[in-house]
Structure formats: structure tokens, C-alpha cells
């Protein structure tokens, strides 16, 4: 399949899964393949395999369904009748009807509200607004030869409204059910509104990812002059200038110069990476120090960040089976109810000699009592209780589907740094290679590292707090590589990563190396402390038959150590975002999978999982992408979230 075969459209007016399925079925009938419709982002994507149907025909067909295809440069205006305004409008008229009816049932009478004409006047606006909302969706489904729950909602509310009008005309109070028609429409609008607000949160992640990228780039012209141009005008092969403090505009290779680059958006790790001629650089990473010229080798969607954004979008297109449960039920339930209603008329009139008017009223009664108004009331109520209870425990849960999916999880995947660990380093072992100076080495390490603002350097200095300080002069820090300085005796001390060793050693197993006058005298192994009460979390998961996994961008040795300490059977280190994303996809294909992460590099995996889970102090992308946010930073709230979701799902069922 050629890339040009893929068509992407922005379709306005889709408000629910029913709308998305209506568009999807229309495209299927037109012979399109590989169809993805996301009503939360208004995106429609498909392979135009059937060349006999033009793109214009497809757009016109979508328009006839009641939606609007927005052109690239077109900014669509929001309709006045938003879902929020429809619900507020209907609630104003439904409230006196509903509570007047409840009060009447307990013997408290407001005769004004019991007047059938007053009830008709209050119900009519609700029926017009709510009936149009669900009726349009129902009609779209019926035109495509299928049904959804909106069909039954519209027929049920219409039947109750018609039933009541007949009662009004005949002055028969037994036929008055105006409050039922209004309540059905208003409660299901409430359910739709809750769903809309929940799914809106996930779309912000894509916008946040896009903001990481620079808007402009400094292009070096053939005559050597530098011209600042918009990022969308950068092409493969262009030569760009990147200065200290700049976000790297796009992916490329350094042609000249060097610097320390913060790639935490990609790797999730805080250490800066030294880059020099011939090294690859990634768009949206930040040049902390230095300057270089780079040649562009990827732009737009082909960059690493572009692929991460695309993975987030694709992950949001996917829905677990539980989200499609209502429509799968309606495929059987709606035709059966309609059939029973028709049989009620035919059998009652022709077999049992019931008057046709009476038989018709009985058929309408079948439709009224079959309308899923209980789902419109009980499910939102259970969800509100579950979400409220979770909030008291410091757990923010976005939407009803999150609760349902979380309750049925069978896999839970964890990131390491910042998720299972504190991100605060300490010295686990000090290796001394110079026996003559071994007593003074810790003091020199502490004193020199105290001149650096790097988190690791500060952690090392704090760990050696009991040692006396040593004065240093000519202190110089090369970001991402080393810090150096001279002591009172004139000796040059250097501390940094294995890159400062040169040919002295090929051992890369330590975190920090210390040189004195160019000679290796010591090395440090650092440990990142695990968060408290983690063992209880994994004991709970094992007891619930939920298998744990560890995926991290950190070194294999560190990841293995954490996995063994927490009894996690499967772990993988040195994982890039796409590798985490793919592994989540593999697990998700077999069982419902939860991802717990905290960094920008986890965004695609959090979105790909059935439910993403993160902490409130995590990156903005992680918080926006995740379906569950732990506000109090305590890992044990993971178990609380699962327990609450289980009880809520039990209540709904």
C-alpha cells in the first residue's frame, strides 16, 4: 500500500462512539479499507482502495450524515447548541417534572405540576432539543441499515411523549408520562456529557507533545549567511545552526561543533549527552551548552518526536472491547424490542380481539419500559460515587471507561526512574584505586562535586557529608561530561562519566570516575532509592493475578537489580519510546494492560495501554495522557485505584 493512499480528514460534529461508528460504516460501504475514526480528535483516516469512489463523493456522503468535513485552512465555528448547553437547557425543564413526580409518590402534592398541560409545556422543549440530538444519530444509523442505543433512546422517549399526548387528549391521567420522556433524554445527555469531558483530557497530550518542538530554525545559506525560517519550510539536506539554549529544530547529524544535549524527552533520563561531529541529534531535545551545525535528515512526521505523536494518536484510535459492549448489545436488543412491540399490536388485535387503539397503546408501553433509562441513571451515579471515593484517596480517574478497564487488568507495566524510584541518588559503593591517597579521596570528591548544580553531583556531595571539605580553585564544569578543579597542592582533579577515561580503562560499569592528574584513582557506583511500600503493591498485584513488568530506558544492570528486588519476573532495559510502545501493544493483544510511567518518553506507551497511570509530579504529557493520576505520590494508591474500580464495576453490573 502506498503512503499516498492514506486519506486523513477532519470531521466536525462527531460527539460519541455512535457517531464514529456511523462514519466508519459509511466508509466501509464505499469500499474504503483500514478505517480509523476518532471522535475525540475529530480525525478520520482510511485507505482509499476503491478508486471508483472519489474523495469528493466521500466528503459529500459524510456531510449527508449530518457531519461536516473541515478543509485544511478552514476554521469551523462551534455550534451554539453544544452538548453542555443541551444538557443545561433540558435540566431546567426536567427538574420540576422529575421532582414533582417524586414528591407526588410520597404524598406531597403540587397541583400546578400535576396539571397535564403544564407537564406538556415543560416536556416539549426537552423533547425538541433532546429528541433532535438522539434522533439524528438514530436516523444516521438506520440509513446505514444498522441500529445503536440512540435508536432505542429516541423511540422510547418518543413513545412516552406520544403516549402522554394521547392521554392529554383523552384526559386520562393513566397515560401521562411526560416526566418519563424528559428524564430519559436528560439523563442520557448527562451520560454523554460525562464521557465527552473525560475523553477531552487525552487529546491535550498531542498538543503538549507538539509544543516541545521549535517553531523556527536558523538555516545556513550557501553564501554563509544565516536566515531564520519557519520549521515547516525546513527540508531534508538543509544545514542548520543550533546555539546554546536552543531546542534542536528537527532530526539530523552534526557536521561541525559539539555540545551537551538534554534528551530527557526521548530517554526519560536526566543525564546530558555529549554530542560531537558525526553524532545524531533529535528534534525537540535541548542544547544545554555548546554550538554546532547540523544537516537535516528527517522532518515533520518522520522525526522521532513526529513518530511519538503519531503513536499517541494511533493508540487513542484503539478501543478495548468493553467500550463497544453497549453497541454489541443494541445490535440484538433494539431489533428484539421493536419486534416484540410490533407483535404486541398484531397479536393483541388480531388474536385476542383487543381494540386496535388499546393494542397500539400496549405496544407503545413496551417501548417505554424497554428504554434503557436505568443505564442512563444507574451507571453515571455509580461512576460519580466511584470517582468521588477515589478522589478522597488522592486518585484522579478520568472517565467511566477507565474504571471499567482498570478493574479487569491482567498486565501492569512499570517504568523505573521516577516511577518506582525516588530519582534521588546515593553512593552504593566507592572503589579506591590509589591506596596512598585513599583517606583524602572522599573529601576531594565531596568538595569538587559541591561546585556543580547537577542533581547527581549534589547527591554525591550529600552522601559524603561527614568528610571534611577541601578548597578547590580553577573549577570548570563541562556540562554532561565532567567537572574539574585544582586542590591546594596544585593537583588537577576530574570527575565525570566513563568518557573522561580515554584509554585508561574499558570498564563502563561505574557511574562516576575520578582522575587525579590524569590518573584513575576512584570510581563511584550510585543507587537510586526505591519508593516506600512498593513491596506491598507487587504482593497485591500477585494476589489479584495481575502480572507485573518493568520497562525502562536505564541500563540493563540497574533495571535487573530493581526487578530482582521487587520480584518482577519480566524486565527490559535500555528501551526507547517506540520499543515500550510496541511491547505494550504485544501485551495488550493478549490481556487488558495498564502502563505506569512518568516521563515524556512514556507518553506513547501510556496512550497505547488500555489505561495509563502516572503521578501528579510527572511530566505534563504523562499527566494529560494517563487515565489515572495519583495525586498523593504514594505507590500504594495504585492498589487503592484497582480496588475502587473493582467495586464500582460490580455496582454497575
mmCIF file with all atom_site columns, C-alpha atoms in Angstrom, residues 358-461:
data_model
loop_
_atom_site.group_PDB
_atom_site.id
_atom_site.type_symbol
_atom_site.label_atom_id
_atom_site.label_alt_id
_atom_site.label_comp_id
_atom_site.label_asym_id
_atom_site.label_entity_id
_atom_site.label_seq_id
_atom_site.pdbx_PDB_ins_code
_atom_site.Cartn_x
_atom_site.Cartn_y
_atom_site.Cartn_z
_atom_site.occupancy
_atom_site.B_iso_or_equiv
_atom_site.pdbx_formal_charge
_atom_site.auth_seq_id
_atom_site.auth_comp_id
_atom_site.auth_asym_id
_atom_site.auth_atom_id
_atom_site.pdbx_PDB_model_num
ATOM 1   C CA . UNK A 1 358 ? -55.659 -0.322 23.117 1.00 0.00 ? 358 UNK A CA 1
ATOM 2   C CA . UNK A 1 359 ? -53.272 -2.714 21.340 1.00 0.00 ? 359 UNK A CA 1
ATOM 3   C CA . UNK A 1 360 ? -51.291 0.238  19.988 1.00 0.00 ? 360 UNK A CA 1
ATOM 4   C CA . UNK A 1 361 ? -51.047 1.776  23.466 1.00 0.00 ? 361 UNK A CA 1
ATOM 5   C CA . UNK A 1 362 ? -49.798 -1.557 24.820 1.00 0.00 ? 362 UNK A CA 1
ATOM 6   C CA . UNK A 1 363 ? -47.132 -1.638 22.081 1.00 0.00 ? 363 UNK A CA 1
ATOM 7   C CA . UNK A 1 364 ? -46.011 1.871  22.990 1.00 0.00 ? 364 UNK A CA 1
ATOM 8   C CA . UNK A 1 365 ? -45.853 0.810  26.652 1.00 0.00 ? 365 UNK A CA 1
ATOM 9   C CA . UNK A 1 366 ? -43.427 -1.970 25.640 1.00 0.00 ? 366 UNK A CA 1
ATOM 10  C CA . UNK A 1 367 ? -41.140 0.621  24.046 1.00 0.00 ? 367 UNK A CA 1
ATOM 11  C CA . UNK A 1 368 ? -41.331 2.910  27.076 1.00 0.00 ? 368 UNK A CA 1
ATOM 12  C CA . UNK A 1 369 ? -40.435 0.262  29.642 1.00 0.00 ? 369 UNK A CA 1
ATOM 13  C CA . UNK A 1 370 ? -37.679 -1.142 27.395 1.00 0.00 ? 370 UNK A CA 1
ATOM 14  C CA . UNK A 1 371 ? -35.842 2.172  27.005 1.00 0.00 ? 371 UNK A CA 1
ATOM 15  C CA . UNK A 1 372 ? -32.505 1.908  28.857 1.00 0.00 ? 372 UNK A CA 1
ATOM 16  C CA . UNK A 1 373 ? -33.225 4.832  31.207 1.00 0.00 ? 373 UNK A CA 1
ATOM 17  C CA . UNK A 1 374 ? -31.855 2.776  34.104 1.00 0.00 ? 374 UNK A CA 1
ATOM 18  C CA . UNK A 1 375 ? -28.483 2.713  32.369 1.00 0.00 ? 375 UNK A CA 1
ATOM 19  C CA . UNK A 1 376 ? -28.679 6.479  31.977 1.00 0.00 ? 376 UNK A CA 1
ATOM 20  C CA . UNK A 1 377 ? -29.215 6.884  35.724 1.00 0.00 ? 377 UNK A CA 1
ATOM 21  C CA . UNK A 1 378 ? -27.506 3.976  37.480 1.00 0.00 ? 378 UNK A CA 1
ATOM 22  C CA . UNK A 1 379 ? -24.256 3.996  35.517 1.00 0.00 ? 379 UNK A CA 1
ATOM 23  C CA . UNK A 1 380 ? -23.466 7.731  35.900 1.00 0.00 ? 380 UNK A CA 1
ATOM 24  C CA . UNK A 1 381 ? -24.445 7.534  39.586 1.00 0.00 ? 381 UNK A CA 1
ATOM 25  C CA . UNK A 1 382 ? -22.124 4.586  40.206 1.00 0.00 ? 382 UNK A CA 1
ATOM 26  C CA . UNK A 1 383 ? -19.345 6.298  38.292 1.00 0.00 ? 383 UNK A CA 1
ATOM 27  C CA . UNK A 1 384 ? -19.735 9.534  40.260 1.00 0.00 ? 384 UNK A CA 1
ATOM 28  C CA . UNK A 1 385 ? -19.573 7.637  43.550 1.00 0.00 ? 385 UNK A CA 1
ATOM 29  C CA . UNK A 1 386 ? -16.516 5.653  42.410 1.00 0.00 ? 386 UNK A CA 1
ATOM 30  C CA . UNK A 1 387 ? -14.663 8.701  41.108 1.00 0.00 ? 387 UNK A CA 1
ATOM 31  C CA . UNK A 1 388 ? -15.535 10.692 44.236 1.00 0.00 ? 388 UNK A CA 1
ATOM 32  C CA . UNK A 1 389 ? -14.306 7.932  46.514 1.00 0.00 ? 389 UNK A CA 1
ATOM 33  C CA . UNK A 1 390 ? -11.094 7.659  44.517 1.00 0.00 ? 390 UNK A CA 1
ATOM 34  C CA . UNK A 1 391 ? -10.527 11.431 44.783 1.00 0.00 ? 391 UNK A CA 1
ATOM 35  C CA . UNK A 1 392 ? -10.667 11.185 48.572 1.00 0.00 ? 392 UNK A CA 1
ATOM 36  C CA . UNK A 1 393 ? -7.830  8.656  48.348 1.00 0.00 ? 393 UNK A CA 1
ATOM 37  C CA . UNK A 1 394 ? -5.751  11.003 46.175 1.00 0.00 ? 394 UNK A CA 1
ATOM 38  C CA . UNK A 1 395 ? -6.618  9.271  42.890 1.00 0.00 ? 395 UNK A CA 1
ATOM 39  C CA . UNK A 1 396 ? -7.839  11.189 39.837 1.00 0.00 ? 396 UNK A CA 1
ATOM 40  C CA . UNK A 1 397 ? -9.724  8.870  37.456 1.00 0.00 ? 397 UNK A CA 1
ATOM 41  C CA . UNK A 1 398 ? -10.695 10.220 34.033 1.00 0.00 ? 398 UNK A CA 1
ATOM 42  C CA . UNK A 1 399 ? -13.991 8.742  32.912 1.00 0.00 ? 399 UNK A CA 1
ATOM 43  C CA . UNK A 1 400 ? -16.153 5.684  33.301 1.00 0.00 ? 400 UNK A CA 1
ATOM 44  C CA . UNK A 1 401 ? -14.294 3.562  30.772 1.00 0.00 ? 401 UNK A CA 1
ATOM 45  C CA . UNK A 1 402 ? -11.100 3.961  32.787 1.00 0.00 ? 402 UNK A CA 1
ATOM 46  C CA . UNK A 1 403 ? -12.806 2.483  35.853 1.00 0.00 ? 403 UNK A CA 1
ATOM 47  C CA . UNK A 1 404 ? -14.202 -0.432 33.872 1.00 0.00 ? 404 UNK A CA 1
ATOM 48  C CA . UNK A 1 405 ? -10.917 -1.289 32.167 1.00 0.00 ? 405 UNK A CA 1
ATOM 49  C CA . UNK A 1 406 ? -8.766  -0.891 35.283 1.00 0.00 ? 406 UNK A CA 1
ATOM 50  C CA . UNK A 1 407 ? -10.955 -3.366 37.153 1.00 0.00 ? 407 UNK A CA 1
ATOM 51  C CA . UNK A 1 408 ? -10.220 -6.071 34.564 1.00 0.00 ? 408 UNK A CA 1
ATOM 52  C CA . UNK A 1 409 ? -6.447  -5.542 34.199 1.00 0.00 ? 409 UNK A CA 1
ATOM 53  C CA . UNK A 1 410 ? -4.255  -8.626 33.807 1.00 0.00 ? 410 UNK A CA 1
ATOM 54  C CA . UNK A 1 411 ? -0.917  -6.929 32.982 1.00 0.00 ? 411 UNK A CA 1
ATOM 55  C CA . UNK A 1 412 ? 0.653   -3.926 34.726 1.00 0.00 ? 412 UNK A CA 1
ATOM 56  C CA . UNK A 1 413 ? 3.803   -2.429 33.193 1.00 0.00 ? 413 UNK A CA 1
ATOM 57  C CA . UNK A 1 414 ? 6.073   -0.045 35.149 1.00 0.00 ? 414 UNK A CA 1
ATOM 58  C CA . UNK A 1 415 ? 8.716   2.471  34.167 1.00 0.00 ? 415 UNK A CA 1
ATOM 59  C CA . UNK A 1 416 ? 11.641  2.664  36.619 1.00 0.00 ? 416 UNK A CA 1
ATOM 60  C CA . UNK A 1 417 ? 13.164  6.108  37.115 1.00 0.00 ? 417 UNK A CA 1
ATOM 61  C CA . UNK A 1 418 ? 10.724  8.426  38.878 1.00 0.00 ? 418 UNK A CA 1
ATOM 62  C CA . UNK A 1 419 ? 8.007   5.772  38.923 1.00 0.00 ? 419 UNK A CA 1
ATOM 63  C CA . UNK A 1 420 ? 9.433   3.064  41.167 1.00 0.00 ? 420 UNK A CA 1
ATOM 64  C CA . UNK A 1 421 ? 12.457  5.072  42.342 1.00 0.00 ? 421 UNK A CA 1
ATOM 65  C CA . UNK A 1 422 ? 12.724  8.440  44.066 1.00 0.00 ? 422 UNK A CA 1
ATOM 66  C CA . UNK A 1 423 ? 15.103  9.946  41.497 1.00 0.00 ? 423 UNK A CA 1
ATOM 67  C CA . UNK A 1 424 ? 17.451  10.744 44.411 1.00 0.00 ? 424 UNK A CA 1
ATOM 68  C CA . UNK A 1 425 ? 20.857  9.106  44.077 1.00 0.00 ? 425 UNK A CA 1
ATOM 69  C CA . UNK A 1 426 ? 23.224  7.868  46.787 1.00 0.00 ? 426 UNK A CA 1
ATOM 70  C CA . UNK A 1 427 ? 26.621  6.163  46.754 1.00 0.00 ? 427 UNK A CA 1
ATOM 71  C CA . UNK A 1 428 ? 26.208  2.407  46.870 1.00 0.00 ? 428 UNK A CA 1
ATOM 72  C CA . UNK A 1 429 ? 29.957  1.674  46.588 1.00 0.00 ? 429 UNK A CA 1
ATOM 73  C CA . UNK A 1 430 ? 33.200  3.671  46.473 1.00 0.00 ? 430 UNK A CA 1
ATOM 74  C CA . UNK A 1 431 ? 36.062  1.982  44.559 1.00 0.00 ? 431 UNK A CA 1
ATOM 75  C CA . UNK A 1 432 ? 39.533  3.293  45.537 1.00 0.00 ? 432 UNK A CA 1
ATOM 76  C CA . UNK A 1 433 ? 42.450  2.513  43.216 1.00 0.00 ? 433 UNK A CA 1
ATOM 77  C CA . UNK A 1 434 ? 45.160  4.670  44.891 1.00 0.00 ? 434 UNK A CA 1
ATOM 78  C CA . UNK A 1 435 ? 45.995  3.232  48.318 1.00 0.00 ? 435 UNK A CA 1
ATOM 79  C CA . UNK A 1 436 ? 48.281  6.154  49.279 1.00 0.00 ? 436 UNK A CA 1
ATOM 80  C CA . UNK A 1 437 ? 45.545  8.764  48.870 1.00 0.00 ? 437 UNK A CA 1
ATOM 81  C CA . UNK A 1 438 ? 42.505  6.695  49.809 1.00 0.00 ? 438 UNK A CA 1
ATOM 82  C CA . UNK A 1 439 ? 41.855  8.667  53.017 1.00 0.00 ? 439 UNK A CA 1
ATOM 83  C CA . UNK A 1 440 ? 41.706  12.031 51.259 1.00 0.00 ? 440 UNK A CA 1
ATOM 84  C CA . UNK A 1 441 ? 39.877  10.957 48.099 1.00 0.00 ? 441 UNK A CA 1
ATOM 85  C CA . UNK A 1 442 ? 36.313  11.102 49.587 1.00 0.00 ? 442 UNK A CA 1
ATOM 86  C CA . UNK A 1 443 ? 36.946  14.670 50.806 1.00 0.00 ? 443 UNK A CA 1
ATOM 87  C CA . UNK A 1 444 ? 38.169  15.750 47.366 1.00 0.00 ? 444 UNK A CA 1
ATOM 88  C CA . UNK A 1 445 ? 35.148  14.115 45.706 1.00 0.00 ? 445 UNK A CA 1
ATOM 89  C CA . UNK A 1 446 ? 32.710  15.815 48.074 1.00 0.00 ? 446 UNK A CA 1
ATOM 90  C CA . UNK A 1 447 ? 34.304  19.245 47.721 1.00 0.00 ? 447 UNK A CA 1
ATOM 91  C CA . UNK A 1 448 ? 34.601  19.244 43.943 1.00 0.00 ? 448 UNK A CA 1
ATOM 92  C CA . UNK A 1 449 ? 31.105  17.862 43.368 1.00 0.00 ? 449 UNK A CA 1
ATOM 93  C CA . UNK A 1 450 ? 29.664  20.563 45.631 1.00 0.00 ? 450 UNK A CA 1
ATOM 94  C CA . UNK A 1 451 ? 30.635  23.108 42.948 1.00 0.00 ? 451 UNK A CA 1
ATOM 95  C CA . UNK A 1 452 ? 28.195  21.515 40.479 1.00 0.00 ? 452 UNK A CA 1
ATOM 96  C CA . UNK A 1 453 ? 24.442  22.076 40.282 1.00 0.00 ? 453 UNK A CA 1
ATOM 97  C CA . UNK A 1 454 ? 23.830  18.712 38.581 1.00 0.00 ? 454 UNK A CA 1
ATOM 98  C CA . UNK A 1 455 ? 21.412  16.513 40.618 1.00 0.00 ? 455 UNK A CA 1
ATOM 99  C CA . UNK A 1 456 ? 23.819  13.567 40.646 1.00 0.00 ? 456 UNK A CA 1
ATOM 100 C CA . UNK A 1 457 ? 26.720  15.757 41.789 1.00 0.00 ? 457 UNK A CA 1
ATOM 101 C CA . UNK A 1 458 ? 24.603  17.192 44.587 1.00 0.00 ? 458 UNK A CA 1
ATOM 102 C CA . UNK A 1 459 ? 23.540  13.689 45.652 1.00 0.00 ? 459 UNK A CA 1
ATOM 103 C CA . UNK A 1 460 ? 27.183  12.544 45.761 1.00 0.00 ? 460 UNK A CA 1
ATOM 104 C CA . UNK A 1 461 ? 28.222  15.570 47.836 1.00 0.00 ? 461 UNK A CA 1
#
